[in-house]
mmCIF file of C-alpha atoms and ligand atoms in Angstrom:
data_model
loop_
_atom_site.group_PDB
_atom_site.id
_atom_site.type_symbol
_atom_site.label_atom_id
_atom_site.label_comp_id
_atom_site.label_asym_id
_atom_site.label_seq_id
_atom_site.Cartn_x
_atom_site.Cartn_y
_atom_site.Cartn_z
ATOM 1 C CA MET A 921 54.235 5.909 98.089
ATOM 2 C CA ASN A 922 55.242 9.718 98.219
ATOM 3 C CA LEU A 923 52.588 11.288 95.433
ATOM 4 C CA ASN A 924 53.539 14.876 94.810
ATOM 5 C CA ALA A 925 50.137 17.894 93.996
ATOM 6 C CA ALA A 926 51.456 18.024 90.755
ATOM 7 C CA GLU A 927 51.934 14.445 90.398
ATOM 8 C CA LEU A 928 47.706 13.807 92.426
ATOM 9 C CA THR A 929 45.865 16.435 90.676
ATOM 10 C CA ASP A 930 46.705 14.284 87.074
ATOM 11 C CA LEU A 931 45.856 11.683 88.308
ATOM 12 C CA GLU A 932 42.881 13.177 89.399
ATOM 13 C CA HIS A 933 42.076 14.419 86.208
ATOM 14 C CA ILE A 934 42.361 11.369 84.524
ATOM 15 C CA ALA A 935 40.023 10.056 86.893
ATOM 16 C CA CYS A 936 37.016 12.727 85.716
ATOM 17 C CA THR A 937 37.649 13.023 81.623
ATOM 18 C CA ILE A 938 37.981 8.725 81.820
ATOM 19 C CA ALA A 939 34.754 8.427 84.773
ATOM 20 C CA VAL A 940 33.135 10.986 82.041
ATOM 21 C CA GLU A 941 33.710 9.802 79.117
ATOM 22 C CA ALA A 942 32.139 6.547 80.219
ATOM 23 C CA GLY A 943 28.874 8.083 81.380
ATOM 24 C CA ARG A 944 28.568 9.050 78.375
ATOM 25 C CA LEU A 945 29.175 5.511 76.732
ATOM 26 C CA VAL A 946 26.336 4.053 78.830
ATOM 27 C CA VAL A 947 23.147 6.629 78.740
ATOM 28 C CA ASP A 948 24.138 7.833 74.281
ATOM 29 C CA GLU A 949 24.642 4.285 73.346
ATOM 30 C CA ARG A 950 22.823 2.594 75.848
ATOM 31 C CA PRO A 951 20.145 0.335 73.103
ATOM 32 C CA ASP A 952 17.146 -0.257 73.409
ATOM 33 C CA GLY A 953 15.282 -3.091 75.349
ATOM 34 C CA LEU A 954 19.105 -3.146 77.217
ATOM 35 C CA GLY A 955 18.694 -6.868 79.361
ATOM 36 C CA VAL A 956 20.637 -8.743 81.531
ATOM 37 C CA ALA A 957 23.920 -10.424 79.746
ATOM 38 C CA ARG A 958 24.862 -11.556 82.763
ATOM 39 C CA THR A 959 24.547 -12.712 86.486
ATOM 40 C CA LYS A 960 27.185 -13.030 88.376
ATOM 41 C CA SER A 961 26.696 -13.612 92.559
ATOM 42 C CA THR A 962 23.201 -14.712 92.640
ATOM 43 C CA ASP A 963 20.122 -14.153 90.391
ATOM 44 C CA THR A 964 19.620 -10.370 91.244
ATOM 45 C CA ASP A 965 23.205 -9.361 90.854
ATOM 46 C CA ILE A 966 22.922 -8.247 86.860
ATOM 47 C CA VAL A 967 25.995 -7.049 84.244
ATOM 48 C CA THR A 968 24.365 -5.094 81.108
ATOM 49 C CA VAL A 969 25.617 -5.036 78.386
ATOM 50 C CA MET A 970 26.901 -1.093 79.302
ATOM 51 C CA ASP A 971 28.793 -2.694 81.944
ATOM 52 C CA GLN A 972 31.328 -4.515 80.158
ATOM 53 C CA ARG A 973 31.360 -1.560 77.074
ATOM 54 C CA SER A 974 31.953 0.614 79.732
ATOM 55 C CA GLU A 975 34.797 -1.189 81.576
ATOM 56 C CA GLU A 976 36.619 -1.407 78.284
ATOM 57 C CA LEU A 977 36.042 1.657 77.731
ATOM 58 C CA LEU A 978 37.591 2.826 80.940
ATOM 59 C CA ARG A 979 40.717 -0.236 80.270
ATOM 60 C CA ARG A 980 41.334 0.703 76.869
ATOM 61 C CA ARG A 981 41.677 4.616 78.196
ATOM 62 C CA LEU A 982 43.562 3.606 81.510
ATOM 63 C CA ALA A 983 45.921 1.395 79.386
ATOM 64 C CA GLU A 984 47.022 4.646 76.513
ATOM 65 C CA LEU A 985 46.649 7.259 79.170
ATOM 66 C CA ARG A 986 48.981 5.033 82.087
ATOM 67 C CA PRO A 987 50.229 2.209 81.294
ATOM 68 C CA ALA A 988 52.377 1.172 83.674
ATOM 69 C CA ASP A 989 49.551 1.058 86.601
ATOM 70 C CA GLY A 990 47.031 -2.139 87.500
ATOM 71 C CA LEU A 991 43.722 -1.713 86.781
ATOM 72 C CA LEU A 992 40.367 -4.025 89.044
ATOM 73 C CA GLY A 993 37.562 -3.093 87.425
ATOM 74 C CA GLU A 994 34.146 -4.331 88.980
ATOM 75 C CA GLU A 995 33.264 -6.429 85.781
ATOM 76 C CA GLY A 996 36.941 -8.595 85.851
ATOM 77 C CA ALA A 997 38.875 -6.288 84.734
ATOM 78 C CA ALA A 998 42.445 -6.927 86.589
ATOM 79 C CA HIS A 999 46.097 -6.903 85.477
ATOM 80 C CA ASP A 1000 48.942 -5.983 87.887
ATOM 81 C CA SER A 1001 50.706 -2.109 88.518
ATOM 82 C CA ARG A 1002 54.344 -1.807 87.148
ATOM 83 C CA SER A 1003 54.063 1.970 88.871
ATOM 84 C CA GLY A 1004 52.652 1.863 92.281
ATOM 85 C CA ILE A 1005 49.721 2.714 91.056
ATOM 86 C CA THR A 1006 46.474 0.525 90.376
ATOM 87 C CA TRP A 1007 43.189 2.156 89.123
ATOM 88 C CA VAL A 1008 39.516 0.555 90.683
ATOM 89 C CA VAL A 1009 36.672 1.441 88.436
ATOM 90 C CA ASP A 1010 32.963 0.528 88.866
ATOM 91 C CA PRO A 1011 31.724 1.116 85.653
ATOM 92 C CA ILE A 1012 28.333 1.363 86.230
ATOM 93 C CA ASP A 1013 27.401 1.284 90.178
ATOM 94 C CA GLY A 1014 24.024 1.127 91.262
ATOM 95 C CA THR A 1015 23.556 -1.304 87.663
ATOM 96 C CA VAL A 1016 19.778 -2.343 88.753
ATOM 97 C CA ASN A 1017 18.831 1.145 88.627
ATOM 98 C CA TYR A 1018 20.426 1.553 85.474
ATOM 99 C CA LEU A 1019 18.192 -1.190 83.694
ATOM 100 C CA TYR A 1020 15.325 -0.323 85.441
ATOM 101 C CA GLN A 1021 16.302 4.120 83.325
ATOM 102 C CA LEU A 1022 15.806 5.379 87.415
ATOM 103 C CA PRO A 1023 18.644 8.019 87.356
ATOM 104 C CA THR A 1024 20.550 6.788 90.495
ATOM 105 C CA TYR A 1025 23.961 5.826 88.720
ATOM 106 C CA ALA A 1026 27.663 5.844 88.328
ATOM 107 C CA VAL A 1027 31.015 5.502 86.854
ATOM 108 C CA SER A 1028 33.188 5.617 89.868
ATOM 109 C CA VAL A 1029 37.207 5.441 88.919
ATOM 110 C CA ALA A 1030 39.997 5.008 92.013
ATOM 111 C CA ALA A 1031 43.462 5.552 91.297
ATOM 112 C CA CYS A 1032 44.934 3.530 94.082
ATOM 113 C CA VAL A 1033 48.049 2.648 96.690
ATOM 114 C CA GLY A 1034 48.660 -0.925 97.594
ATOM 115 C CA ASP A 1035 47.580 -4.148 97.612
ATOM 116 C CA VAL A 1036 44.087 -3.446 96.047
ATOM 117 C CA SER A 1037 43.816 -7.652 96.964
ATOM 118 C CA VAL A 1038 43.720 -7.527 100.318
ATOM 119 C CA PRO A 1039 41.027 -5.562 102.373
ATOM 120 C CA GLY A 1040 42.417 -3.070 104.519
ATOM 121 C CA GLU A 1041 46.211 -3.031 102.531
ATOM 122 C CA TRP A 1042 44.985 -0.469 100.482
ATOM 123 C CA HIS A 1043 43.808 3.384 99.626
ATOM 124 C CA PRO A 1044 42.481 5.946 97.233
ATOM 125 C CA VAL A 1045 44.557 8.888 96.280
ATOM 126 C CA ALA A 1046 42.871 10.203 93.164
ATOM 127 C CA ALA A 1047 38.782 9.471 92.423
ATOM 128 C CA ALA A 1048 36.245 10.322 90.232
ATOM 129 C CA VAL A 1049 32.449 9.548 90.690
ATOM 130 C CA TYR A 1050 30.243 10.844 87.263
ATOM 131 C CA ASN A 1051 26.507 10.350 87.992
ATOM 132 C CA PRO A 1052 25.477 11.002 83.321
ATOM 133 C CA THR A 1053 22.108 12.172 84.050
ATOM 134 C CA SER A 1054 22.494 14.440 86.674
ATOM 135 C CA THR A 1055 25.900 15.963 85.273
ATOM 136 C CA GLU A 1056 27.541 15.595 88.750
ATOM 137 C CA LEU A 1057 30.843 15.010 88.523
ATOM 138 C CA PHE A 1058 32.178 14.832 92.134
ATOM 139 C CA HIS A 1059 36.413 14.363 92.902
ATOM 140 C CA ALA A 1060 38.882 14.686 94.855
ATOM 141 C CA HIS A 1061 42.580 14.303 95.264
ATOM 142 C CA ALA A 1062 44.742 12.903 98.077
ATOM 143 C CA GLY A 1063 44.969 16.304 100.759
ATOM 144 C CA GLY A 1064 43.344 19.463 98.050
ATOM 145 C CA GLY A 1065 39.471 18.380 99.114
ATOM 146 C CA SER A 1066 36.442 17.782 97.519
ATOM 147 C CA PHE A 1067 34.830 18.709 94.626
ATOM 148 C CA LEU A 1068 31.426 18.638 92.726
ATOM 149 C CA ARG A 1069 31.217 20.247 89.058
ATOM 150 C CA SER A 1070 28.302 19.963 87.919
ATOM 151 C CA HIS A 1071 26.680 22.581 85.334
ATOM 152 C CA GLY A 1072 29.870 24.539 84.843
ATOM 153 C CA ARG A 1073 30.451 24.940 88.012
ATOM 154 C CA GLU A 1074 33.024 24.331 91.229
ATOM 155 C CA GLN A 1075 31.995 23.657 94.730
ATOM 156 C CA ARG A 1076 33.623 22.636 97.337
ATOM 157 C CA LEU A 1077 31.609 19.361 100.124
ATOM 158 C CA SER A 1078 31.723 19.394 103.707
ATOM 159 C CA VAL A 1079 30.193 16.518 105.718
ATOM 160 C CA SER A 1080 27.009 17.617 107.344
ATOM 161 C CA THR A 1081 27.542 19.455 110.872
ATOM 162 C CA ARG A 1082 25.543 17.015 112.815
ATOM 163 C CA SER A 1083 26.170 15.159 115.845
ATOM 164 C CA ASP A 1084 22.975 13.632 117.048
ATOM 165 C CA LEU A 1085 21.740 10.651 115.091
ATOM 166 C CA ALA A 1086 18.434 10.414 116.271
ATOM 167 C CA GLN A 1087 18.039 13.512 114.105
ATOM 168 C CA SER A 1088 20.791 12.505 111.391
ATOM 169 C CA LEU A 1089 19.371 11.021 108.056
ATOM 170 C CA VAL A 1090 21.164 7.365 107.381
ATOM 171 C CA GLY A 1091 21.825 6.391 104.177
ATOM 172 C CA THR A 1092 22.015 2.049 103.715
ATOM 173 C CA GLY A 1093 22.332 -0.292 100.426
ATOM 174 C CA PHE A 1094 21.562 -4.253 100.386
ATOM 175 C CA GLY A 1095 24.118 -7.417 99.039
ATOM 176 C CA TYR A 1096 22.715 -9.484 96.960
ATOM 177 C CA ASP A 1097 22.972 -12.832 98.591
ATOM 178 C CA PRO A 1098 19.263 -13.627 100.517
ATOM 179 C CA GLN A 1099 21.103 -14.994 103.131
ATOM 180 C CA HIS A 1100 22.739 -12.023 104.200
ATOM 181 C CA ARG A 1101 21.011 -9.848 102.826
ATOM 182 C CA ARG A 1102 18.174 -11.717 106.282
ATOM 183 C CA VAL A 1103 20.742 -10.165 108.499
ATOM 184 C CA GLN A 1104 20.857 -6.497 107.142
ATOM 185 C CA ALA A 1105 16.972 -6.586 106.788
ATOM 186 C CA ARG A 1106 17.496 -7.213 111.070
ATOM 187 C CA VAL A 1107 20.308 -4.218 111.604
ATOM 188 C CA LEU A 1108 18.453 -1.779 109.803
ATOM 189 C CA ALA A 1109 15.107 -3.262 111.754
ATOM 190 C CA GLY A 1110 16.695 -2.186 114.981
ATOM 191 C CA LEU A 1111 18.131 1.283 113.376
ATOM 192 C CA LEU A 1112 15.333 2.484 111.809
ATOM 193 C CA PRO A 1113 13.710 3.279 115.069
ATOM 194 C CA LEU A 1114 16.228 5.480 116.515
ATOM 195 C CA VAL A 1115 17.166 7.654 113.214
ATOM 196 C CA ARG A 1116 15.434 11.088 111.193
ATOM 197 C CA ASP A 1117 15.116 7.932 108.101
ATOM 198 C CA ILE A 1118 17.046 6.228 105.905
ATOM 199 C CA ARG A 1119 17.764 6.408 102.433
ATOM 200 C CA ARG A 1120 18.193 2.829 99.762
ATOM 201 C CA ALA A 1121 19.537 4.958 96.014
ATOM 202 C CA GLY A 1122 21.212 1.754 94.635
ATOM 203 C CA SER A 1123 24.337 2.716 94.379
ATOM 204 C CA ALA A 1124 27.200 3.175 97.188
ATOM 205 C CA ALA A 1125 29.521 4.832 95.528
ATOM 206 C CA LEU A 1126 26.483 8.033 95.200
ATOM 207 C CA ASP A 1127 25.851 7.512 99.024
ATOM 208 C CA LEU A 1128 29.561 8.027 99.651
ATOM 209 C CA CYS A 1129 29.671 11.337 97.321
ATOM 210 C CA SER A 1130 25.937 12.080 98.895
ATOM 211 C CA VAL A 1131 27.662 11.864 102.350
ATOM 212 C CA ALA A 1132 30.738 14.021 101.450
ATOM 213 C CA ALA A 1133 27.994 16.472 99.555
ATOM 214 C CA GLY A 1134 25.750 16.469 103.205
ATOM 215 C CA ARG A 1135 22.749 14.998 101.547
ATOM 216 C CA LEU A 1136 22.774 11.932 103.943
ATOM 217 C CA ASP A 1137 24.150 12.694 107.790
ATOM 218 C CA ALA A 1138 25.729 9.424 107.695
ATOM 219 C CA TYR A 1139 26.090 6.057 105.418
ATOM 220 C CA TYR A 1140 26.909 2.548 106.516
ATOM 221 C CA GLU A 1141 26.255 -0.965 104.334
ATOM 222 C CA SER A 1142 28.358 -4.194 104.454
ATOM 223 C CA GLY A 1143 29.066 -6.912 100.707
ATOM 224 C CA LEU A 1144 31.117 -3.953 99.096
ATOM 225 C CA HIS A 1145 33.327 -4.823 97.352
ATOM 226 C CA PRO A 1146 36.932 -1.972 96.128
ATOM 227 C CA TRP A 1147 35.327 -1.141 93.351
ATOM 228 C CA ASP A 1148 31.793 0.143 95.069
ATOM 229 C CA LEU A 1149 34.169 2.154 97.676
ATOM 230 C CA ALA A 1150 37.463 3.042 96.694
ATOM 231 C CA GLY A 1151 35.791 6.882 94.327
ATOM 232 C CA GLY A 1152 33.915 7.820 97.512
ATOM 233 C CA GLN A 1153 35.608 6.899 100.069
ATOM 234 C CA LEU A 1154 38.435 9.431 98.874
ATOM 235 C CA VAL A 1155 35.525 11.782 98.330
ATOM 236 C CA VAL A 1156 34.345 11.941 102.062
ATOM 237 C CA THR A 1157 37.332 11.955 103.562
ATOM 238 C CA GLU A 1158 38.013 14.678 101.708
ATOM 239 C CA ALA A 1159 35.569 16.775 102.403
ATOM 240 C CA GLY A 1160 35.952 16.126 106.488
ATOM 241 C CA GLY A 1161 34.730 12.781 106.937
ATOM 242 C CA VAL A 1162 36.060 10.054 107.725
ATOM 243 C CA VAL A 1163 35.001 5.704 106.607
ATOM 244 C CA ARG A 1164 35.860 3.206 108.879
ATOM 245 C CA GLY A 1165 35.262 -0.663 108.739
ATOM 246 C CA ARG A 1166 34.626 -2.541 112.162
ATOM 247 C CA GLN A 1167 35.873 -1.529 115.137
ATOM 248 C CA GLY A 1168 37.718 1.102 113.509
ATOM 249 C CA ALA A 1169 39.869 -1.064 111.791
ATOM 250 C CA PRO A 1170 40.213 0.027 107.370
ATOM 251 C CA PRO A 1171 36.137 0.027 105.495
ATOM 252 C CA ASP A 1172 36.540 -3.299 104.098
ATOM 253 C CA GLU A 1173 33.935 -5.781 102.457
ATOM 254 C CA ASP A 1174 32.359 -6.767 106.059
ATOM 255 C CA LEU A 1175 31.397 -3.061 106.874
ATOM 256 C CA VAL A 1176 32.070 0.009 105.754
ATOM 257 C CA VAL A 1177 30.408 3.489 108.021
ATOM 258 C CA ALA A 1178 30.990 7.410 106.317
ATOM 259 C CA GLY A 1179 29.718 10.458 107.893
ATOM 260 C CA PRO A 1180 31.331 12.958 111.078
ATOM 261 C CA THR A 1181 33.774 11.749 113.618
ATOM 262 C CA THR A 1182 31.030 11.508 115.784
ATOM 263 C CA LEU A 1183 27.976 10.214 114.391
ATOM 264 C CA VAL A 1184 30.633 7.159 113.097
ATOM 265 C CA HIS A 1185 31.693 6.204 116.373
ATOM 266 C CA ASP A 1186 27.806 6.176 117.391
ATOM 267 C CA LEU A 1187 26.316 4.270 114.392
ATOM 268 C CA HIS A 1188 29.379 1.732 114.200
ATOM 269 C CA GLY A 1189 28.130 1.674 118.077
ATOM 270 C CA LEU A 1190 24.242 1.002 117.042
ATOM 271 C CA ILE A 1191 24.756 -2.117 113.826
ATOM 272 C CA THR A 1192 27.557 -3.837 115.666
ATOM 273 C CA ARG A 1193 26.002 -4.473 118.964
HETATM 274 C C1 IPD B 1012 25.766 -2.348 94.245
HETATM 275 C C2 IPD B 1012 25.445 -0.994 94.148
HETATM 276 C C3 IPD B 1012 24.814 -0.534 95.963
HETATM 277 C C4 IPD B 1012 25.036 -1.335 96.308
HETATM 278 C C5 IPD B 1012 25.916 -3.122 96.173
HETATM 279 C C6 IPD B 1012 25.946 -2.957 94.956
HETATM 280 P P1 IPD B 1012 26.461 -3.026 91.672
HETATM 281 O O1 IPD B 1012 26.608 -2.324 93.130
HETATM 282 O O2 IPD B 1012 26.309 0.272 94.716
HETATM 283 O O3 IPD B 1012 23.681 -0.127 95.905
HETATM 284 O O4 IPD B 1012 23.818 -1.856 97.615
HETATM 285 O O5 IPD B 1012 25.519 -3.803 97.485
HETATM 286 O O6 IPD B 1012 26.947 -4.309 95.118
HETATM 287 O O7 IPD B 1012 26.495 -4.101 91.342
HETATM 288 O O8 IPD B 1012 25.723 -1.921 91.439
HETATM 289 O O9 IPD B 1012 27.482 -2.212 90.991
#
């Protein structure tokens, strides 16, 4: 599917607008004593009423603005595309942080082309990731570069220039399944002595944006879903980085490694050996 610069800019503008609207909603209308509305894959994989309300806002706004487009949302919103574009949305990425009132969470909105139900068969073309507590808005469209809008200023983003993994600050995250976590802990134990340090912020979308901004040198995680990945993936690649899966395949639930090319190559080697 070929989209021209004006169409891509329009999609990016919509992503920014609705990500900010949803982000303001989750801050402004957070109820006192917020609890867990339900759990998903395990008892620690939680959903709050504000995840549901944020996704409903995104669904309603996209139905108004882009009625022919498809939708895939973390909390279950889904319909097929008639236009070739599908929006992949995470209404709160970092829900555990949100529950605990830790400020690292975001709304992630990405317009994607391809079949979002098939790993490796889709890619984002316009995206926004909005942290409503810092009011930082990361955004990008394919071929247009990555930007951070903060306090009325736009700053173009570039990934780290570091190439030495031993001097690199590496982000990661953990899934919700205890068995999966045992494997993640073993991989982490092997990596920790070989890098500057490790960060676990609690939002994959913001981790990827941190890579785009050079705040992390690189990032890896296994177990990400398209909604955790889509927005931040484009922000990284438009900032000059790469986002890869296992053995150079497109990133998927099995593995995501992000950063400058050399670091991604070396990090991939260490975590898959
Ligand atoms: C989670 C966060 C976390 C990552 C998990 C994700 P959620 O998303 O992005 O940082 O480590 O793998 O599931 O559940 O808060 O939307």
